[in-house]
């Protein structure tokens, strides 16, 4: 028996099944995008759409949206530009569309309409018409609501226990076992729900820009917002590459069934709530129930890459020659010097990698392989809390037509977004294509190895220096530790920063044991060489509540000092070992950053705190490091174990 569905607005279930019919595939070429200026607007009509031939339906959608754009009095576009942006010509993809429809049917899905890799204009119209809380804001971006869940739900992630991968997976609190039968139950529940919808959205794209390593991904969802989000975040295939997603293709796509509008059944074995995000490596599938937060799909693809990449090109190759997935941003300078920024959400990966003096490779997920580095994603997913053009111009200006704003608050009259308003969540976000960053490197892959490794942390205790130089053993210790603070809103239930340790700066997304990734990183550092720094973007002068967060202006200057060689040129006499932690911190000013900021105890003293207070907090944090590292110590060398803090 199919479940009783409730959509974003709680539509009633069908009482009678309609006569079977062939789905209508709504397909278009991707259209050019331009900036729109004007007030927020909503659909003018919610009347039932008549179903006819695909071209008839497309003409109706186009006419409707053009009409709405005109009535919204959007400024800066001519009628010809509006029509071009909403172009819905089928072109030569008819055979491919039919193949996709057949594949969807083979997954036991049979609905009236399928929107396949649709242009932004069509998905805007769909979201505005059918998804409550959607609007076009003054920048031209689509503002949406993700429902009750406004962050990831890591406690609800499950990995199916399968013989082929059982010995590879790091089982425990990160990868919780799920029986195959329970996965099939959830999959059937998701398919049943999706079959109650009149229309579905299918997105085909790649995880990864390098053709030798990329993974084809197919997303099937009931929300247009999710489709546009994933079209921004996956690497878009060219028209010639669409054949790689047909049934005859050698490599089958990894399929994400996103039925997040509908809850999981708590009575299903292995479920602990109405939310479930479950992965089967053997089937090449992910099933999402009970959460509409789009970030689950993005991180689902990253989880797949975290499993597959260390097996490529071949499992038996030495660690330095295999592909290492990184929860990190990356950019490249004029001299082809690649920088890797490791860090959890909220530590500054996106902000600090968006540097006007360097080309952006990507802001969150990469792979370091034997020839260089490539971005896993086709877009960026940036936090927008407190966003201004002055602080982050590249991100601010990327918020335009085609971008998706999640859970922001805007003025109904002007369409202006208030990025300071966190009444819905502090985890407000924007997803936009990589091409919206003026200095983005596209294709997002380089045949150069990293020259700088930067470990980002957000220290809520105000103990760690804003910048410190690391030995290779310290790199491994802090990479495995992954210390930072959970930033409010990134995960459900986190209301203020709290200390946490996340192995490899990305434990929620790891599949193998952290030592596997650490061994690969150590081997690559040995083979290619790179200087390494720990950068604290968190608090100075005291812990959260009494100290202040390190100025972004100062942090940017410290990153510049890494890139322009200022730090590398400092003699050893200009560095001093920090007590307890053994980190090398600068003795004097770095650019305009005063030494009182760079030296944590001095910052505390300048803020009216005592040396004893600092020592107590530093000792407590050191104890947390030691307690956390005990889990990994038996798989590390003595040198790495000794690279941590000492009490």
Coordinates of C-alpha atoms in Angstrom, one line a residue:
X1 CA 0.0 0.0 0.0
X2 CA 1.4 3.4 -1.0
X3 CA 2.0 5.9 1.8
X4 CA -0.3 8.9 2.3
X5 CA 1.6 11.7 0.8
X6 CA 1.9 15.3 2.0
X7 CA 3.8 17.8 -0.2
X8 CA 5.3 21.0 0.9
X9 CA 1.9 22.5 1.4
X10 CA 0.2 19.2 2.5
X11 CA -1.8 18.3 -0.7
X12 CA -4.4 15.6 -0.2
X13 CA -3.7 12.1 -1.5
X14 CA -5.2 10.9 -4.7
X15 CA -8.5 9.0 -4.3
X16 CA -8.4 7.4 -7.7
X17 CA -5.5 6.3 -9.9
X18 CA -5.5 8.2 -13.2
X19 CA -5.4 6.1 -16.4
X20 CA -1.8 5.1 -17.3
X21 CA 0.0 7.4 -19.8
X22 CA 3.4 8.0 -21.1
X23 CA 5.3 10.7 -19.1
X24 CA 5.8 14.1 -20.7
X25 CA 9.5 14.9 -20.7
X26 CA 10.2 18.6 -20.3
X27 CA 13.6 19.2 -21.7
X28 CA 15.6 22.3 -22.6
X29 CA 19.1 23.5 -23.3
X30 CA 20.7 25.4 -20.5
X31 CA 20.1 29.1 -21.1
X32 CA 22.3 32.1 -20.5
X33 CA 21.8 34.0 -17.3
X34 CA 21.7 37.7 -16.5
X35 CA 21.2 39.9 -13.5
X36 CA 17.6 40.9 -12.7
X37 CA 16.7 43.9 -10.6
X38 CA 13.3 44.3 -9.1
X39 CA 10.9 43.3 -6.4
X40 CA 10.2 39.8 -5.2
X41 CA 7.3 38.2 -7.0
X42 CA 5.1 35.1 -6.8
X43 CA 3.1 33.1 -9.3
X44 CA 0.0 34.9 -10.6
X45 CA -1.9 31.7 -11.2
X46 CA -2.1 28.3 -9.6
X47 CA -4.6 26.8 -11.9
X48 CA -4.2 23.1 -13.0
X49 CA -1.9 22.7 -16.0
X50 CA -3.4 20.9 -19.0
X51 CA -1.3 18.0 -20.2
X52 CA -0.7 17.7 -23.9
X53 CA 2.3 17.2 -26.2
X54 CA 5.6 18.2 -24.8
X55 CA 6.0 21.2 -27.1
X56 CA 2.5 22.5 -26.2
X57 CA 3.3 22.3 -22.5
X58 CA 6.6 24.0 -23.0
X59 CA 4.9 26.9 -24.9
X60 CA 2.5 27.3 -22.1
X61 CA 5.2 27.4 -19.4
X62 CA 7.3 29.8 -21.5
X63 CA 4.3 32.1 -22.0
X64 CA 3.3 32.0 -18.4
X65 CA 6.7 32.9 -17.1
X66 CA 7.4 35.6 -19.6
X67 CA 4.0 37.1 -18.6
X68 CA 4.9 37.0 -14.9
X69 CA 8.4 38.5 -15.5
X70 CA 6.7 41.4 -17.4
X71 CA 4.1 42.0 -14.7
X72 CA 6.9 41.9 -12.0
X73 CA 8.4 45.0 -13.8
X74 CA 11.9 43.5 -13.7
X75 CA 14.3 46.1 -14.8
X76 CA 17.4 45.8 -17.0
X77 CA 16.2 43.1 -19.5
X78 CA 14.7 43.5 -22.9
X79 CA 11.8 41.2 -23.9
X80 CA 14.2 39.4 -26.2
X81 CA 16.6 38.8 -23.3
X82 CA 13.8 37.4 -21.2
X83 CA 12.8 35.0 -23.8
X84 CA 16.4 33.9 -24.5
X85 CA 16.9 33.2 -20.8
X86 CA 13.8 31.1 -20.7
X87 CA 14.5 29.3 -24.0
X88 CA 12.8 25.9 -24.2
X89 CA 13.8 24.6 -27.6
X90 CA 14.1 20.8 -27.6
X91 CA 16.8 20.7 -30.2
X92 CA 18.3 17.3 -31.0
X93 CA 17.7 15.7 -27.6
X94 CA 14.5 13.9 -28.3
X95 CA 15.9 10.4 -28.4
X96 CA 17.9 11.0 -25.3
X97 CA 14.8 12.2 -23.4
X98 CA 12.9 9.0 -24.3
X99 CA 15.8 6.9 -23.1
X100 CA 15.8 8.8 -19.7
X101 CA 12.0 8.4 -19.5
X102 CA 12.4 4.6 -20.0
X103 CA 15.1 4.4 -17.3
X104 CA 12.9 6.3 -14.9
X105 CA 10.1 3.8 -15.6
X106 CA 12.4 0.9 -15.0
X107 CA 13.0 2.3 -11.5
X108 CA 9.2 1.7 -10.9
X109 CA 8.4 5.4 -11.3
X110 CA 5.5 6.3 -13.6
X111 CA 4.3 9.9 -13.4
X112 CA 2.6 12.3 -15.8
X113 CA 5.5 14.8 -16.3
X114 CA 9.3 14.6 -16.1
X115 CA 11.4 17.8 -16.1
X116 CA 14.9 16.8 -17.2
X117 CA 17.9 19.1 -16.8
X118 CA 15.5 22.0 -17.2
X119 CA 16.8 25.6 -17.5
X120 CA 16.6 27.8 -14.5
X121 CA 13.6 29.8 -15.8
X122 CA 11.4 26.7 -16.0
X123 CA 12.4 25.5 -12.5
X124 CA 11.8 29.0 -11.2
X125 CA 8.2 28.8 -12.6
X126 CA 7.7 25.4 -11.1
X127 CA 8.9 26.4 -7.6
X128 CA 6.9 29.6 -7.6
X129 CA 3.8 27.8 -8.7
X130 CA 3.9 24.7 -6.5
X131 CA 6.3 25.3 -3.6
X132 CA 5.1 27.5 -0.8
X133 CA 7.7 30.1 0.5
X134 CA 9.3 30.5 -2.9
X135 CA 10.0 34.0 -4.4
X136 CA 12.3 35.9 -6.7
X137 CA 14.2 38.4 -4.7
X138 CA 15.7 41.7 -5.9
X139 CA 19.0 40.2 -7.1
X140 CA 17.1 37.7 -9.3
X141 CA 17.9 34.7 -7.2
X142 CA 15.2 32.2 -6.2
X143 CA 14.5 32.2 -2.5
X144 CA 13.2 28.9 -1.1
X145 CA 12.3 27.2 2.2
X146 CA 13.6 23.8 3.2
X147 CA 10.9 23.1 5.7
X148 CA 11.5 21.9 9.3
X149 CA 15.1 20.8 8.6
X150 CA 17.5 23.7 8.0
X151 CA 20.7 21.8 8.4
X152 CA 22.1 18.3 7.9
X153 CA 20.9 15.4 10.1
X154 CA 24.2 13.4 10.7
X155 CA 22.6 11.1 13.3
X156 CA 20.2 9.8 10.6
X157 CA 22.8 8.8 8.1
X158 CA 23.0 5.1 7.4
X159 CA 25.2 2.9 5.2
X160 CA 24.0 -0.5 4.0
X161 CA 26.0 -3.4 5.3
X162 CA 27.1 -5.3 2.1
X163 CA 29.7 -8.0 1.7
X164 CA 31.6 -6.2 -1.1
X165 CA 32.3 -3.1 1.0
X166 CA 32.0 -4.4 4.6
X167 CA 35.7 -4.6 5.2
X168 CA 36.3 -1.1 3.7
X169 CA 33.8 0.9 5.8
X170 CA 34.7 2.7 9.1
X171 CA 31.7 1.4 11.0
X172 CA 30.5 3.2 14.1
X173 CA 28.8 6.5 14.9
X174 CA 29.7 8.0 11.5
X175 CA 28.7 5.1 9.3
X176 CA 25.9 3.4 11.1
X177 CA 25.0 0.0 9.7
X178 CA 21.6 -0.5 8.0
X179 CA 20.3 -3.9 6.9
X180 CA 19.7 -4.4 3.2
X181 CA 16.0 -5.2 3.9
X182 CA 15.5 -1.9 5.7
X183 CA 17.1 0.0 2.8
X184 CA 14.7 -1.7 0.3
X185 CA 11.8 -0.8 2.6
X186 CA 12.9 2.9 2.6
X187 CA 13.5 2.8 -1.1
X188 CA 10.0 1.4 -1.8
X189 CA 8.5 4.0 0.5
X190 CA 10.4 6.8 -1.4
X191 CA 9.3 5.4 -4.8
X192 CA 5.7 5.0 -3.6
X193 CA 5.7 8.7 -2.6
X194 CA 7.3 9.9 -5.8
X195 CA 4.7 8.0 -7.8
X196 CA 1.9 10.0 -6.2
X197 CA 3.3 13.2 -7.6
X198 CA 2.1 14.6 -10.9
X199 CA 5.5 15.7 -11.9
X200 CA 9.1 14.8 -11.1
X201 CA 12.4 16.5 -11.7
X202 CA 15.4 14.5 -13.0
X203 CA 18.9 16.0 -13.0
X204 CA 21.9 14.2 -14.6
X205 CA 25.4 15.5 -13.8
X206 CA 28.8 14.5 -12.6
X207 CA 30.6 14.3 -9.4
X208 CA 34.1 15.5 -10.4
X209 CA 35.5 17.5 -13.4
X210 CA 38.2 15.0 -14.4
X211 CA 36.8 12.6 -17.0
X212 CA 39.1 9.8 -15.7
X213 CA 37.7 10.0 -12.2
X214 CA 34.2 11.5 -12.4
X215 CA 31.1 9.7 -11.3
X216 CA 27.8 10.1 -13.1
X217 CA 24.9 11.0 -10.8
X218 CA 21.2 11.1 -11.3
X219 CA 18.9 12.9 -8.9
X220 CA 15.1 12.2 -8.9
X221 CA 13.1 14.6 -6.8
X222 CA 9.7 16.0 -6.3
X223 CA 10.8 19.6 -5.7
X224 CA 12.0 22.1 -8.4
X225 CA 14.1 23.8 -5.8
X226 CA 16.1 20.5 -5.3
X227 CA 16.5 20.2 -9.1
X228 CA 17.9 23.7 -9.5
X229 CA 20.1 23.2 -6.5
X230 CA 21.7 20.1 -7.9
X231 CA 22.0 21.5 -11.4
X232 CA 24.1 24.2 -9.7
X233 CA 26.1 21.8 -7.6
X234 CA 26.8 18.9 -10.0
X235 CA 29.2 19.2 -12.9
X236 CA 27.0 19.9 -15.9
X237 CA 27.4 17.5 -18.8
X238 CA 27.8 18.9 -22.3
X239 CA 25.2 18.0 -24.9
X240 CA 27.6 15.4 -26.3
X241 CA 28.1 13.9 -22.9
X242 CA 24.4 13.2 -22.3
X243 CA 24.9 9.9 -24.1
X244 CA 26.9 8.8 -21.0
X245 CA 23.6 8.8 -19.0
X246 CA 21.7 6.5 -21.4
X247 CA 20.9 2.9 -20.6
X248 CA 23.6 1.6 -22.9
X249 CA 26.3 3.6 -21.2
X250 CA 29.2 1.6 -19.7
X251 CA 29.0 3.3 -16.3
X252 CA 25.6 3.5 -14.6
X253 CA 24.8 6.7 -12.7
X254 CA 24.5 6.8 -9.0
X255 CA 20.9 7.5 -8.3
X256 CA 19.6 9.7 -5.5
X257 CA 15.9 9.2 -4.7
X258 CA 14.9 12.4 -2.9
X259 CA 11.5 11.9 -1.3
X260 CA 12.5 14.2 1.6
X261 CA 9.0 15.7 1.7
X262 CA 7.7 12.4 3.1
X263 CA 8.9 10.9 6.4
X264 CA 10.6 7.6 7.1
X265 CA 8.6 5.1 9.0
X266 CA 10.1 5.0 12.6
X267 CA 9.1 1.4 12.9
X268 CA 11.4 0.3 10.1
X269 CA 14.4 -1.5 11.7
X270 CA 17.4 0.8 12.0
X271 CA 15.3 4.1 12.0
X272 CA 15.6 6.4 15.0
X273 CA 13.5 9.3 13.7
X274 CA 11.3 10.3 10.8
X275 CA 14.5 11.3 8.9
X276 CA 16.7 8.9 6.9
X277 CA 19.6 9.4 4.6
X278 CA 20.7 5.9 3.5
X279 CA 23.4 4.8 1.0
X280 CA 23.9 1.5 -0.8
X281 CA 27.3 1.2 -2.5
X282 CA 26.3 -2.1 -4.1
X283 CA 23.1 -0.7 -5.7
X284 CA 24.6 2.7 -6.4
X285 CA 21.7 4.4 -4.7
X286 CA 20.8 6.9 -2.0
X287 CA 17.4 7.3 -0.5
X288 CA 16.4 10.5 1.4
X289 CA 13.2 10.6 3.5
X290 CA 12.1 13.2 6.1
X291 CA 14.3 16.1 5.3
X292 CA 14.0 18.7 2.5
X293 CA 17.4 20.3 3.3
X294 CA 19.2 20.2 -0.1
X295 CA 22.6 19.9 1.5
X296 CA 21.9 16.2 2.2
X297 CA 22.1 15.6 -1.6
X298 CA 25.4 17.5 -2.0
X299 CA 27.0 15.7 0.9
X300 CA 25.6 12.4 -0.3
X301 CA 27.6 12.8 -3.5
X302 CA 30.7 13.6 -1.4
X303 CA 30.2 10.5 0.6
X304 CA 30.2 8.4 -2.6
X305 CA 33.4 10.1 -3.8
X306 CA 35.0 9.5 -0.3
X307 CA 34.4 5.8 -0.9
X308 CA 35.3 5.4 -4.5
X309 CA 38.3 7.8 -5.0
X310 CA 40.7 5.9 -2.7
X311 CA 40.1 2.8 -5.0
X312 CA 41.1 4.7 -8.1
X313 CA 42.8 4.3 -10.4
X314 CA 43.4 0.9 -8.8
X315 CA 43.1 -0.4 -5.2
X316 CA 46.6 -2.0 -5.2
X317 CA 48.5 1.2 -6.0
X318 CA 50.6 2.8 -3.3
X319 CA 48.8 5.6 -1.3
X320 CA 50.7 8.5 -3.1
X321 CA 49.3 7.3 -6.4
X322 CA 45.7 6.9 -5.5
X323 CA 43.0 9.6 -5.5
X324 CA 42.5 11.4 -2.2
X325 CA 39.2 13.1 -1.6
X326 CA 39.4 16.3 0.4
X327 CA 36.9 18.3 2.4
X328 CA 38.7 21.4 1.3
X329 CA 38.5 24.4 -0.9
X330 CA 41.3 25.2 -3.5
X331 CA 42.6 28.0 -5.5
X332 CA 45.6 28.6 -7.8
X333 CA 47.9 31.6 -8.3
X334 CA 49.5 33.1 -11.3
X335 CA 52.6 30.9 -10.8
X336 CA 50.4 27.8 -10.7
X337 CA 50.9 27.5 -6.9
X338 CA 47.9 25.5 -5.7
X339 CA 46.5 26.1 -2.2
X340 CA 44.3 23.6 -0.3
X341 CA 42.1 24.9 2.5
X342 CA 40.9 22.1 4.8
X343 CA 38.1 22.9 7.2
X344 CA 34.6 22.1 8.4
X345 CA 31.5 24.3 7.6
X346 CA 31.8 27.7 9.1
X347 CA 35.6 27.8 9.2
X348 CA 36.1 30.0 6.1
X349 CA 36.8 27.6 3.3
X350 CA 34.4 29.3 0.9
X351 CA 35.3 32.9 2.0
X352 CA 39.0 32.5 2.0
X353 CA 39.3 30.6 -1.3
X354 CA 37.3 33.3 -3.1
X355 CA 40.4 35.5 -3.7
X356 CA 40.4 38.1 -6.5
X357 CA 44.1 37.6 -6.9
X358 CA 43.8 33.9 -7.5
X359 CA 41.7 31.6 -9.7
X360 CA 39.1 29.6 -7.7
X361 CA 39.2 25.8 -8.3
X362 CA 36.4 25.1 -5.9
X363 CA 35.1 26.0 -2.4
X364 CA 34.4 22.7 -0.6
X365 CA 35.2 19.3 -2.1
X366 CA 38.2 18.2 -4.2
X367 CA 40.3 15.3 -5.2
X368 CA 44.1 15.2 -5.2
X369 CA 45.3 12.5 -7.6
X370 CA 48.5 11.6 -9.4
X371 CA 48.3 14.4 -12.0
X372 CA 46.9 17.3 -9.9
X373 CA 43.7 18.5 -8.3
X374 CA 40.1 18.7 -9.5
X375 CA 36.9 20.0 -8.0
X376 CA 34.1 17.5 -7.3
X377 CA 31.4 20.1 -7.7
X378 CA 30.0 22.3 -10.4
X379 CA 29.0 25.1 -8.0
X380 CA 29.4 26.7 -4.6
X381 CA 27.3 26.4 -1.5
X382 CA 28.1 29.4 0.7
X383 CA 26.8 30.6 4.1
X384 CA 25.1 34.0 3.8
X385 CA 24.7 35.0 7.5
X386 CA 25.9 38.6 7.8
X387 CA 26.9 38.7 4.1
X388 CA 27.8 42.1 2.6
X389 CA 29.4 43.1 -0.7
X390 CA 32.2 44.9 1.2
X391 CA 33.2 41.7 3.1
X392 CA 32.7 39.1 0.4
X393 CA 32.1 40.7 -3.0
X394 CA 32.6 37.6 -5.1
X395 CA 29.9 35.6 -3.2
X396 CA 27.6 38.6 -2.9
X397 CA 27.7 39.3 -6.6
X398 CA 27.1 35.5 -7.4
X399 CA 23.6 35.8 -5.9
X400 CA 21.6 36.4 -9.1
X401 CA 19.3 34.7 -11.6
X402 CA 19.9 31.0 -11.4
X403 CA 21.2 31.0 -7.8
X404 CA 19.2 29.4 -4.9
X405 CA 18.9 31.2 -1.6
X406 CA 17.9 28.9 1.3
X407 CA 15.9 30.0 4.3
X408 CA 16.7 33.7 4.1
X409 CA 14.2 36.4 5.1
X410 CA 13.3 39.1 2.5
X411 CA 11.1 42.2 2.4
X412 CA 7.8 41.4 0.7
X413 CA 7.6 44.9 -0.8
X414 CA 11.1 45.4 -2.2
X415 CA 12.4 41.8 -2.4
X416 CA 15.5 42.8 -0.5
X417 CA 17.1 40.1 1.5
X418 CA 18.1 40.7 5.1
X419 CA 21.2 38.6 5.6
X420 CA 21.4 39.6 9.3
X421 CA 17.9 38.0 9.9
X422 CA 18.4 34.6 11.4
X423 CA 14.8 34.0 12.5
X424 CA 14.5 30.9 10.4
X425 CA 18.0 29.6 10.9
X426 CA 21.6 30.8 11.2
X427 CA 22.5 28.3 8.5
X428 CA 21.2 30.5 5.6
X429 CA 22.9 29.5 2.3
X430 CA 23.2 30.2 -1.4
X431 CA 24.0 27.7 -4.1
X432 CA 25.3 29.1 -7.4
X433 CA 27.2 27.7 -10.4
X434 CA 31.0 28.0 -10.4
X435 CA 30.8 30.1 -13.5
X436 CA 29.2 32.9 -11.4
X437 CA 32.6 33.6 -9.8
X438 CA 34.5 35.8 -12.2
X439 CA 37.9 34.2 -11.6
X440 CA 36.8 30.6 -11.4
X441 CA 38.9 28.1 -13.2
X442 CA 36.6 26.2 -15.7
X443 CA 37.0 23.3 -16.3
X444 CA 37.7 23.1 -12.5
X445 CA 40.8 21.0 -12.7
X446 CA 44.6 21.7 -12.7
X447 CA 47.6 19.6 -13.5
X448 CA 49.6 21.0 -10.6
X449 CA 50.1 19.7 -7.1
X450 CA 49.4 21.7 -4.0
X451 CA 52.2 24.0 -2.8
X452 CA 50.4 25.2 0.4
X453 CA 48.3 23.2 2.8
X454 CA 46.1 25.3 5.1
X455 CA 44.2 23.7 8.0
X456 CA 41.4 26.0 9.0
X457 CA 39.9 25.8 12.5
X458 CA 37.3 27.9 14.3
X459 CA 38.6 27.8 17.9
X460 CA 35.7 28.7 20.3
X461 CA 38.1 28.8 23.3
X462 CA 40.4 31.5 21.9
X463 CA 43.5 29.4 22.6
X464 CA 45.0 28.7 19.2
X465 CA 47.0 31.4 17.4
X466 CA 45.5 33.0 14.3
X467 CA 48.3 31.4 12.3
X468 CA 51.0 28.8 13.1
X469 CA 53.5 27.0 11.0
X470 CA 53.3 23.2 11.1
X471 CA 55.8 20.4 10.8
X472 CA 54.7 17.4 8.8
X473 CA 54.0 15.4 11.9
X474 CA 51.9 18.2 13.2
X475 CA 50.0 18.3 9.9
X476 CA 49.1 14.7 10.4
X477 CA 48.1 15.1 14.0
X478 CA 45.8 18.1 13.4
X479 CA 44.5 16.6 10.1
X480 CA 43.4 13.4 12.0
X481 CA 42.1 15.5 15.0
X482 CA 40.1 17.9 12.8
X483 CA 39.5 20.3 15.7
X484 CA 37.0 23.2 15.2
X485 CA 33.7 24.4 16.7
X486 CA 30.3 23.5 15.4
X487 CA 28.9 26.8 14.1
X488 CA 25.3 27.5 15.0
X489 CA 22.8 26.3 12.4
X490 CA 25.1 24.0 10.4
X491 CA 23.6 21.0 12.1
X492 CA 20.2 20.5 13.7
X493 CA 20.1 21.5 17.4
X494 CA 23.4 23.5 17.5
X495 CA 22.5 26.9 18.8
X496 CA 25.9 28.3 19.7
X497 CA 29.5 27.3 18.9
X498 CA 30.8 24.2 20.7
X499 CA 34.1 22.4 20.6
X500 CA 34.2 19.3 18.3
X501 CA 36.7 17.0 16.7
X502 CA 36.0 15.8 13.2
X503 CA 38.6 13.5 11.7
X504 CA 40.2 14.7 8.5
X505 CA 38.1 17.9 8.8
X506 CA 35.1 15.9 7.5
X507 CA 34.2 12.9 9.6
X508 CA 30.5 12.9 8.8
X509 CA 31.4 12.2 5.1
X510 CA 34.2 9.7 5.6
X511 CA 33.6 6.1 4.6
X512 CA 37.1 4.6 5.2
X513 CA 38.9 4.8 8.5
X514 CA 40.5 8.2 8.9
X515 CA 44.0 6.6 8.9
X516 CA 43.4 5.6 5.3
X517 CA 43.0 9.2 4.2
X518 CA 45.8 10.4 6.6
X519 CA 48.2 7.8 5.1
X520 CA 47.4 9.0 1.6
X521 CA 47.9 12.6 2.6
X522 CA 51.3 11.9 4.3
X523 CA 52.4 9.9 1.2
X524 CA 51.5 12.8 -1.1
X525 CA 53.2 15.4 1.1
X526 CA 56.3 13.2 1.0
X527 CA 56.2 12.8 -2.7
X528 CA 55.3 16.4 -3.8
X529 CA 56.2 18.6 -0.8
X530 CA 54.2 21.5 0.6
X531 CA 54.4 24.0 3.4
X532 CA 51.6 23.8 5.9
X533 CA 49.9 26.2 8.3
X534 CA 47.1 26.1 10.9
X535 CA 44.9 29.1 10.6
X536 CA 42.4 29.9 13.4
X537 CA 39.4 31.9 12.1
X538 CA 37.7 31.7 15.5
X539 CA 38.1 33.7 18.7
X540 CA 40.9 35.8 20.1
X541 CA 41.3 37.6 23.4
X542 CA 39.1 35.0 25.2
X543 CA 36.6 32.3 24.6
X544 CA 33.2 32.6 22.9
X545 CA 31.2 35.1 24.8
X546 CA 34.1 37.2 26.1
X547 CA 36.6 37.3 23.3
X548 CA 36.0 38.5 19.7
X549 CA 36.1 36.5 16.5
X550 CA 39.3 37.2 14.6
X551 CA 38.7 39.9 12.0
X552 CA 38.2 38.6 8.4
X553 CA 40.5 41.5 7.4
X554 CA 43.3 40.1 9.5
X555 CA 42.7 36.5 8.4
X556 CA 42.9 37.6 4.7
X557 CA 46.2 39.3 5.3
X558 CA 47.6 36.2 6.9
X559 CA 46.5 34.1 3.9
X560 CA 48.1 36.7 1.7
X561 CA 51.3 36.3 3.7
X562 CA 51.2 32.6 2.9
X563 CA 50.7 33.2 -0.8
X564 CA 53.2 36.0 -1.3
X565 CA 56.0 34.3 0.5
X566 CA 56.1 36.6 3.5
X567 CA 55.8 33.7 6.0
X568 CA 58.1 31.3 4.1
X569 CA 60.8 34.0 4.1
X570 CA 60.8 34.4 7.9
X571 CA 63.9 32.9 9.6
X572 CA 63.4 30.4 12.4
X573 CA 64.3 33.2 14.9
X574 CA 61.0 34.9 14.0
X575 CA 59.0 31.9 15.1
X576 CA 58.4 30.9 18.7
X577 CA 57.0 27.6 20.1
X578 CA 53.7 28.1 21.9
X579 CA 53.6 26.5 25.3
X580 CA 51.6 23.2 25.7
X581 CA 50.6 23.0 22.0
X582 CA 54.1 23.3 20.5
X583 CA 52.8 25.3 17.6
X584 CA 55.2 27.8 16.0
X585 CA 53.7 31.3 16.2
X586 CA 55.1 34.6 14.9
X587 CA 57.1 36.7 17.3
X588 CA 56.2 40.0 15.6
X589 CA 53.5 41.6 13.4
X590 CA 52.6 40.0 10.1
X591 CA 51.6 42.7 7.6
X592 CA 49.0 44.8 9.5
X593 CA 48.2 42.1 12.0
X594 CA 49.6 43.1 15.4
X595 CA 51.6 40.6 17.4
X596 CA 49.1 41.1 20.3
X597 CA 46.5 39.4 18.1
X598 CA 48.9 36.7 16.8
X599 CA 50.0 35.6 20.3
X600 CA 46.9 34.2 22.1
X601 CA 48.0 34.8 25.7
X602 CA 48.9 38.5 24.9
X603 CA 45.5 38.9 23.4
X604 CA 43.9 37.6 26.6
X605 CA 46.0 40.0 28.7
X606 CA 45.0 43.0 26.5
X607 CA 41.4 42.0 27.0
X608 CA 41.6 42.1 30.8
X609 CA 42.2 38.4 31.4
X610 CA 45.0 36.9 33.4
X611 CA 47.8 34.5 32.3
X612 CA 46.4 32.0 34.8
X613 CA 43.0 32.1 33.2
X614 CA 44.5 31.5 29.8
X615 CA 46.7 28.6 31.0
X616 CA 43.6 26.9 32.6
X617 CA 41.6 27.1 29.4
X618 CA 44.6 26.1 27.2
X619 CA 45.1 23.1 29.5
X620 CA 41.5 22.1 29.3
X621 CA 41.6 22.3 25.5
X622 CA 44.8 20.3 25.4
X623 CA 43.1 17.6 27.4
X624 CA 40.3 17.4 24.9
X625 CA 42.8 17.0 22.1
X626 CA 44.5 14.1 24.0
X627 CA 41.2 12.4 24.8
X628 CA 40.0 12.6 21.2
X629 CA 43.3 11.4 19.7
X630 CA 43.4 8.3 21.9
X631 CA 40.9 6.7 19.4
X632 CA 43.5 7.0 16.5
X633 CA 46.8 6.7 18.3
X634 CA 47.3 3.0 17.8
X635 CA 47.4 3.5 14.0
X636 CA 49.8 6.5 14.1
X637 CA 53.6 6.6 14.3
X638 CA 55.2 7.7 17.6
X639 CA 56.3 11.0 15.9
X640 CA 52.7 11.9 15.0
X641 CA 51.5 10.9 18.4
X642 CA 54.1 13.2 20.0
X643 CA 53.1 16.1 17.7
X644 CA 50.1 17.0 19.8
X645 CA 49.7 19.1 22.9
X646 CA 51.6 18.1 26.1
X647 CA 50.4 18.7 29.6

